CSV table of C-alpha atoms in Angstrom, one decimal:
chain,number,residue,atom,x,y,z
E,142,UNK,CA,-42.6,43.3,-21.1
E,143,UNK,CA,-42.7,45.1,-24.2
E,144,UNK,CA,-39.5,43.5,-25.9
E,145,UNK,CA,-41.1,40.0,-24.8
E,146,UNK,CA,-44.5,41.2,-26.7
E,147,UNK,CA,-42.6,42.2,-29.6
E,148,UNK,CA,-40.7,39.0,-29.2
E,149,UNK,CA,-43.9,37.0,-29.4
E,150,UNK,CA,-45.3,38.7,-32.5
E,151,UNK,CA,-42.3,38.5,-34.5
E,152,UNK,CA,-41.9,34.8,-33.8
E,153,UNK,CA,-45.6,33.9,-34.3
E,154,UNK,CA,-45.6,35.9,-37.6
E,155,UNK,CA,-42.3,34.2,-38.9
E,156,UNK,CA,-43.6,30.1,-37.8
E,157,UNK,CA,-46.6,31.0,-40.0
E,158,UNK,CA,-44.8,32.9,-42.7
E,159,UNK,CA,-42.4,30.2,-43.3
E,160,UNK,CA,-44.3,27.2,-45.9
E,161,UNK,CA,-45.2,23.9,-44.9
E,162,UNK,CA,-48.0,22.3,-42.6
E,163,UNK,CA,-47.5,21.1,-39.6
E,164,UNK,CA,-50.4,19.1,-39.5
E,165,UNK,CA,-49.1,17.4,-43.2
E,166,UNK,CA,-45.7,16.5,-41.5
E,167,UNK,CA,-47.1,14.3,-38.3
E,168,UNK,CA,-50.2,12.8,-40.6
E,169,UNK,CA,-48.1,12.1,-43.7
E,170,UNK,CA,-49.0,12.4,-47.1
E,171,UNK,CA,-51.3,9.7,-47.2
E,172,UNK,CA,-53.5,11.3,-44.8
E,173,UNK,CA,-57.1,11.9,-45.5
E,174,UNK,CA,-58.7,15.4,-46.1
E,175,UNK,CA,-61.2,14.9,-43.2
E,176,UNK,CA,-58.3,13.7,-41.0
E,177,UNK,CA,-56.1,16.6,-41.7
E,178,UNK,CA,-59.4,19.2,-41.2
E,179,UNK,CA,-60.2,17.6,-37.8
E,180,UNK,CA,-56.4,17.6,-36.5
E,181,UNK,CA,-56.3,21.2,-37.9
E,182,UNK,CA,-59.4,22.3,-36.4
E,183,UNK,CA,-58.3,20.7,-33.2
E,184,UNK,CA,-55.2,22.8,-32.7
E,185,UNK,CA,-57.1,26.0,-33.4
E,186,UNK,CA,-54.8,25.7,-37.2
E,187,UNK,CA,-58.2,26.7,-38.9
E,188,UNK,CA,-59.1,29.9,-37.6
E,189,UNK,CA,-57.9,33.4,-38.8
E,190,UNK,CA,-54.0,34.5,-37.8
E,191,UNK,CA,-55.6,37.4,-35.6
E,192,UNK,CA,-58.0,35.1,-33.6
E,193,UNK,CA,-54.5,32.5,-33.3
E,194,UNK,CA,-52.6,35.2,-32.1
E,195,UNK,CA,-54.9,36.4,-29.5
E,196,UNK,CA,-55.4,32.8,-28.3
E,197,UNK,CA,-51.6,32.8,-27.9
E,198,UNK,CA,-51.3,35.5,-26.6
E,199,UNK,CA,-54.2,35.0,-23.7
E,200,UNK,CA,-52.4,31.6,-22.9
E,201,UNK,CA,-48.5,33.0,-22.5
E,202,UNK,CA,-50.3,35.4,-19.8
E,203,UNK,CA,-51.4,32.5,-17.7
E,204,UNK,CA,-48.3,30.8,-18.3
E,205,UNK,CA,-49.8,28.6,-21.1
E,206,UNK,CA,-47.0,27.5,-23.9
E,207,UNK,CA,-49.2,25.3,-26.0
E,208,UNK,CA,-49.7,21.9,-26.8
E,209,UNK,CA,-47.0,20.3,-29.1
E,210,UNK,CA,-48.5,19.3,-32.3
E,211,UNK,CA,-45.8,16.5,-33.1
E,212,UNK,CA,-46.1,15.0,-29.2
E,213,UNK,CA,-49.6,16.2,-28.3
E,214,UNK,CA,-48.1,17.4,-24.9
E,215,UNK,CA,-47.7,20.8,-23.1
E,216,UNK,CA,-44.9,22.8,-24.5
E,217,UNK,CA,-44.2,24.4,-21.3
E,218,UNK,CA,-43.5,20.4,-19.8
E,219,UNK,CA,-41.4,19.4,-22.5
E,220,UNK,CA,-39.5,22.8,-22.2
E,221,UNK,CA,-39.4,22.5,-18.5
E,222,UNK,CA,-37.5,19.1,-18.7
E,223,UNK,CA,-34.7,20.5,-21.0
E,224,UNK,CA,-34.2,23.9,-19.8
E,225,UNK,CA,-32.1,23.0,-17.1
E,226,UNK,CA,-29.7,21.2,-19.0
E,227,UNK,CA,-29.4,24.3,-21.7
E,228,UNK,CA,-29.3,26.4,-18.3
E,229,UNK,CA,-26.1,24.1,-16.4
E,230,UNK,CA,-24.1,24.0,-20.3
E,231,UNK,CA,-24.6,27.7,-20.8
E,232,UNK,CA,-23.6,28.9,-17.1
E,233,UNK,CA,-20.3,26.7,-17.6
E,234,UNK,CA,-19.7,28.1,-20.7
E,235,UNK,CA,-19.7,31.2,-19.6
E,236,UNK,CA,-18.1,30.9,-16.9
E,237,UNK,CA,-14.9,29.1,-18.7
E,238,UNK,CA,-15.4,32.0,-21.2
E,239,UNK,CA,-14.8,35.2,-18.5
E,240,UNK,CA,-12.3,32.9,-16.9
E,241,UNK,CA,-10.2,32.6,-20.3
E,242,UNK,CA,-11.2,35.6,-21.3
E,243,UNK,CA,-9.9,37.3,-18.5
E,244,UNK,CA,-6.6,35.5,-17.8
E,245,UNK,CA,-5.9,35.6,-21.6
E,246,UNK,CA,-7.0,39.7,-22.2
E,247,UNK,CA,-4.4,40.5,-18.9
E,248,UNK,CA,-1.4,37.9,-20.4
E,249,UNK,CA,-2.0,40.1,-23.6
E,250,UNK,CA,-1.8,43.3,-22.6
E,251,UNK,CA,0.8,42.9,-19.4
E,252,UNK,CA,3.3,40.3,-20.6
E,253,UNK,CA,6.6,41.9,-22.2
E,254,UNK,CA,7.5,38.4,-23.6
E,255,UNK,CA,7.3,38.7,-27.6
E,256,UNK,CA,6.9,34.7,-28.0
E,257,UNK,CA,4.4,34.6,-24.8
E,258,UNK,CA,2.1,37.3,-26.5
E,259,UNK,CA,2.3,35.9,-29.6
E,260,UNK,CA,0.7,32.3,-28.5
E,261,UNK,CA,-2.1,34.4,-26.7
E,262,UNK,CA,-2.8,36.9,-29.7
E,263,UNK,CA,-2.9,34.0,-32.1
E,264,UNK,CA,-5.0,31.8,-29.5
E,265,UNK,CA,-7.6,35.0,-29.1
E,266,UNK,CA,-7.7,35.0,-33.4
E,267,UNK,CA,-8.3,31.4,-33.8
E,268,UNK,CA,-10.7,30.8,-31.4
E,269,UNK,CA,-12.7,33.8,-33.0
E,270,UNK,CA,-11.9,31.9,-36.5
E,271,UNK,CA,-12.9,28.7,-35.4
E,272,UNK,CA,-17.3,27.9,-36.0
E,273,UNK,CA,-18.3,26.4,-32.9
E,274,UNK,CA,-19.5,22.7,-34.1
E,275,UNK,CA,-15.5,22.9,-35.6
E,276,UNK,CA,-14.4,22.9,-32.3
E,277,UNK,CA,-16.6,20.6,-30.9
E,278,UNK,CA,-15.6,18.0,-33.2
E,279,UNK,CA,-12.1,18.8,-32.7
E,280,UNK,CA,-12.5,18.1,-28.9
E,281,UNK,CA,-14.1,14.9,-29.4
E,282,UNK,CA,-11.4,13.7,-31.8
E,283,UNK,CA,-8.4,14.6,-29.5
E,284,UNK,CA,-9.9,14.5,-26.0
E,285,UNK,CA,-12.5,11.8,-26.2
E,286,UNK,CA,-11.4,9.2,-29.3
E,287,UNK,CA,-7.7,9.9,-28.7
E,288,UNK,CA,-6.8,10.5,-25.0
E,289,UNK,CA,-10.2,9.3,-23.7
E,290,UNK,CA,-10.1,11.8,-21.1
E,291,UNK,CA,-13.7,13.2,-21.4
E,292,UNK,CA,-17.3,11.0,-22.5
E,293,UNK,CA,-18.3,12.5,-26.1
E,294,UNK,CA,-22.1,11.6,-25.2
E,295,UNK,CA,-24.1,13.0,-22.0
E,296,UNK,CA,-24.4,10.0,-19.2
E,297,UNK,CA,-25.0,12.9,-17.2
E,298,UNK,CA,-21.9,13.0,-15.5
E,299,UNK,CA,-19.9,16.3,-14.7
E,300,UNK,CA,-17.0,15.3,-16.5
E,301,UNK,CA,-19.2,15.2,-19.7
E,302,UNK,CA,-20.0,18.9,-19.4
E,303,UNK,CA,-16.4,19.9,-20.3
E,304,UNK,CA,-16.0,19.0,-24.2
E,305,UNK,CA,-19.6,20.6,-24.5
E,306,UNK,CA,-18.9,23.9,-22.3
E,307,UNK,CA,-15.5,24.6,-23.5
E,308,UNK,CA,-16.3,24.5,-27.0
E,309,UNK,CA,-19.0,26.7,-26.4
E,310,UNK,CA,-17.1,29.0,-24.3
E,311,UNK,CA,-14.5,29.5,-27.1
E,312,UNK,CA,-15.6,32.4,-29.4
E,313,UNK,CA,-17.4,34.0,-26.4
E,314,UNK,CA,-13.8,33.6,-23.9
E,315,UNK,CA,-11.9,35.0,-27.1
E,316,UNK,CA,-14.1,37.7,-27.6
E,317,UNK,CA,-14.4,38.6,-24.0
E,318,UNK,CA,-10.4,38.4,-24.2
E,319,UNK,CA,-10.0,41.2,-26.7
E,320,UNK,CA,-12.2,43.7,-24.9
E,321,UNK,CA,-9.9,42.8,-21.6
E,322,UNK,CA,-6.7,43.6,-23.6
E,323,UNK,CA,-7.9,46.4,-25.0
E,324,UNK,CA,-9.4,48.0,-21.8
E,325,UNK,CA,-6.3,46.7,-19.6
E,326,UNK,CA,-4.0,48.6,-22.4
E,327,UNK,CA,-6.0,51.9,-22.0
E,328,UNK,CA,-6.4,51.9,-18.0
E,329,UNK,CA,-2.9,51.0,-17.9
E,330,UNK,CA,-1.9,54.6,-19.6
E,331,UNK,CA,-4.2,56.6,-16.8
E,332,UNK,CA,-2.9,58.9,-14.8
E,333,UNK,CA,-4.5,56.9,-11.6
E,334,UNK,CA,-2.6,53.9,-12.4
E,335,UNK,CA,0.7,55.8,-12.4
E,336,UNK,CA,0.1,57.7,-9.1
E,337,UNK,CA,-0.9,54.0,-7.8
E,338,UNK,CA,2.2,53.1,-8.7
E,339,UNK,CA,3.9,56.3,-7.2
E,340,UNK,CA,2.4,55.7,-4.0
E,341,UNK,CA,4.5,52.2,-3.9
E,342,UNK,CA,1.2,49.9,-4.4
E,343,UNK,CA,2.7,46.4,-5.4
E,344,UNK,CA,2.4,45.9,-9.7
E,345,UNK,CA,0.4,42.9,-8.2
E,346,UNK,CA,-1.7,45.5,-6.4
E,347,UNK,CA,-2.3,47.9,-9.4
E,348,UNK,CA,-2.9,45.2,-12.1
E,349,UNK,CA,-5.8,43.9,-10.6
E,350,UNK,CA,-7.7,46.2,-7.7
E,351,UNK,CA,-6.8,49.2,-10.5
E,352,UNK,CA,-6.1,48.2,-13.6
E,353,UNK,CA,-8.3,44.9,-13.9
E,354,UNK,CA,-11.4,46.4,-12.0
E,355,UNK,CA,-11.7,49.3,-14.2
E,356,UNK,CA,-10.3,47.6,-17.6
E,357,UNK,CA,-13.4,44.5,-17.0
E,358,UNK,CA,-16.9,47.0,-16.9
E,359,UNK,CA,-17.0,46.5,-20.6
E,360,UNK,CA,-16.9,42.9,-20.0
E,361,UNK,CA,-19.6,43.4,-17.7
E,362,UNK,CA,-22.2,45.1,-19.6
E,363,UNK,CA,-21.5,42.3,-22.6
E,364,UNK,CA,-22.2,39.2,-20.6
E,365,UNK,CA,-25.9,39.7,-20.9
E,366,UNK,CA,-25.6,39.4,-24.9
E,367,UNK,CA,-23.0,37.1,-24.5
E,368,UNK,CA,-24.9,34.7,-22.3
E,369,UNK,CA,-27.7,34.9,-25.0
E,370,UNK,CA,-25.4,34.0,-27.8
E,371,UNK,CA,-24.4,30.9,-25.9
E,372,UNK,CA,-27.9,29.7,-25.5
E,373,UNK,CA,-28.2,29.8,-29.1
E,374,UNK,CA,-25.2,28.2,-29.9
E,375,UNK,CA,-26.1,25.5,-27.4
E,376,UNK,CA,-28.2,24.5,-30.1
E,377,UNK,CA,-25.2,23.0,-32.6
E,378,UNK,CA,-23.3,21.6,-29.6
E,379,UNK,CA,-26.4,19.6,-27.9
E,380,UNK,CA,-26.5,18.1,-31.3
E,381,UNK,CA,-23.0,17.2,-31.6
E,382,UNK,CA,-22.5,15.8,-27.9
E,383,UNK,CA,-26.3,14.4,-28.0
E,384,UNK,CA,-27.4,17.0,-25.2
E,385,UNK,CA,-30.8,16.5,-24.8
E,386,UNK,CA,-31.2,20.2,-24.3
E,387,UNK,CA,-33.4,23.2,-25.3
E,388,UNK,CA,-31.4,23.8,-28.2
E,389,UNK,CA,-31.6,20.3,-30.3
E,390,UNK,CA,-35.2,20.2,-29.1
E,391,UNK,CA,-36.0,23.6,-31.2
E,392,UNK,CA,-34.1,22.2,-33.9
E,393,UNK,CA,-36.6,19.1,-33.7
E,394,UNK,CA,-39.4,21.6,-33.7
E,395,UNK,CA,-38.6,23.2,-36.6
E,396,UNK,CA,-38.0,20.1,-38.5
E,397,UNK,CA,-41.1,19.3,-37.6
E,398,UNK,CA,-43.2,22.6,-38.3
E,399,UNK,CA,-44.5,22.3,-34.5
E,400,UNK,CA,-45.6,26.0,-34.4
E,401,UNK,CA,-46.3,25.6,-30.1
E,402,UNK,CA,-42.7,24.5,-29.2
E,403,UNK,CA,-40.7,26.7,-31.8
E,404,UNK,CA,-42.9,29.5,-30.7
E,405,UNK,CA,-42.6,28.4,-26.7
E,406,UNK,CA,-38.7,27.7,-27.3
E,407,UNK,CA,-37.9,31.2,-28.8
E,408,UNK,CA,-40.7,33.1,-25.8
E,409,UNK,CA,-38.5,31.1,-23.3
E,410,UNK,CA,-35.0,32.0,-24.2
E,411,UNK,CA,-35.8,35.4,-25.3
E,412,UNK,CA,-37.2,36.0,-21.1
E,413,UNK,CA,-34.1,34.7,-20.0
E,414,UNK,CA,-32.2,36.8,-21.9
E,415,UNK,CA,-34.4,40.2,-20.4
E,416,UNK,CA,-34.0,38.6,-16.9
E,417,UNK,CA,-30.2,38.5,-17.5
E,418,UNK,CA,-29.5,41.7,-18.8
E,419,UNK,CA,-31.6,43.0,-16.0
E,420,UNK,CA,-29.5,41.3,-13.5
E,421,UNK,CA,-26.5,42.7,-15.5
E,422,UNK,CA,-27.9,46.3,-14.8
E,423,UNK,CA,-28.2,45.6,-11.3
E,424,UNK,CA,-25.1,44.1,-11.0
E,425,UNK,CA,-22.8,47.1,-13.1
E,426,UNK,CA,-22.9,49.7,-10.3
E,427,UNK,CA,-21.6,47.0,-7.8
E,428,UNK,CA,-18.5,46.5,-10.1
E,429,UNK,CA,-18.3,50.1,-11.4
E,430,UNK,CA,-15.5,51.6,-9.2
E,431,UNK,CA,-16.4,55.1,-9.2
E,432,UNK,CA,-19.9,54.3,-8.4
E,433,UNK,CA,-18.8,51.9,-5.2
E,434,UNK,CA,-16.8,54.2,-3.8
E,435,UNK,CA,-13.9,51.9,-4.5
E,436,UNK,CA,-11.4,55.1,-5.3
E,437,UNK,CA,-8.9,53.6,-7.6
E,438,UNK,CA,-6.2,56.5,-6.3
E,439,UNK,CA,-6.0,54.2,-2.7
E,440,UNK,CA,-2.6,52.0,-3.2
């Protein structure tokens, strides 16, 4: 509750900080005086910051986003008709990136085969190169104007939430990769894993109900952050797949100075993000070994 309060000052602050009027941008500059005082006074524009704040403030606790200035409609309705868009391209991001990351972070760490973890090292360092909207337009070029294997613009279909997640996925998968290689590499040197081994547990066996279960709880308390990261990247790859998702509709809003949707946009994402961290936390001593009595020294 507190980080969401902060949350909400800082981004109130920073709209009103930054120069420009919205009222200016949806009248023009051919709008009168009186018609820019009236529109003004209408959205509460005139009053002090303090009393704006307040007003804010009183509505997010009854649920109250705002009224867009640009489309004279509630914020929270225009939010509520994107979000689950944003919500379906970031869950299969991340769900491509722990499944790359995960497969790639064991090949690198367990695979004795020079050539073999040389394509997955130098996969992990150019997807971590790569910017995002780089990939994107890669994707389109080879997968949708060459092959024509995926639709480069939403029609809502499932097949055009691949180019979209997958080149969202990529710096988080590579990212989630290194941490796997580099746990897997440490867990593989315990003494636990060797007495596995002893024991005659199959290398099957002690990669992954050993190894991979202990090596991954660093992957586990990231995905929170990650998951945040990828709804804020979701912002460049709705625009360059025409996503009409949370992400190119706050880029709208700040094109357009609309203080109640940047403002509602930010509040939004930045509760989703508390409400999956929390479910990170609650999920960590279900995965944590020692704490589920999983006792890594049974073969």
């Amino acid at each position: 509750m507190v980080t969401l309060l902060g949350v909400s000052l800082l981004s109130f602050l920073l709209v009103h900080l930054v120069p420009g009027d919205p009222v200016r941008i949806m009248l023009g500059d051919q709008a009168t005086p009186q018609a820019v005082a009236h529109l003004r006074r209408s959205f509460g524009l005139d009053r002090p910051l303090p009393a704006q704040y307040l007003s804010y403030l009183g509505g997010l606790l009854h649920g109250n986003l705002g009224t867009s200035v640009r489309t004279g409609q509630p914020v929270r309705t225009e939010i509520g008709q994107r979000l689950p868009s944003t919500l379906v391209l970031g869950c299969t991001a991340l769900a491509f990136a722990v499944t790359f990351g995960v497969i790639a972070g064991v090949v690198a760490a367990t695979v004795r085969r020079r050539v073999v973890a040389a394509l997955v090292n130098g996969a992990i360092l150019l997807g971590m190169a790569m910017p995002t909207f780089c990939v994107g337009v890669l994707l389109i070029l080879l997968f949708g104007s060459t092959l024509h294997m995926f639709p480069v613009i939403d029609d809502g279909s499932l097949r055009a939430l691949v180019l979209p997640s997958v080149a969202l996925a990529l710096p988080a998968g590579t990212y989630l990769a290194r941490l796997v290689k580099g746990g897997m590499l440490e867990v593989l040197g315990e003494d636990f894993v060797r007495t596995a081994r002893a024991k005659g547990a199959t290398e099957t066996r002690v990669l992954f109900n050993h190894a991979l279960r202990n090596a991954i709880l660093p992957v586990v308390t990231v995905l929170g952050l990650q998951f945040g990261a990828l709804l804020t990247g979701a912002a460049v790859i709705e625009i360059v797949f025409s996503r009409p998702g949370l992400g190119s509709y706050a880029v709208t809003a700040i094109q357009n100075r609309d203080f109640p949707e940047i403002q509602g946009t930010v509040m939004v994402v930045a509760a989703l993000f508390v409400a999956i961290n929390l479910l990170v936390d609650l999920l960590y001593p279900l995965i944590d070994p020692r704490s589920a009595g999983g006792g890594s020294d049974n073969p």
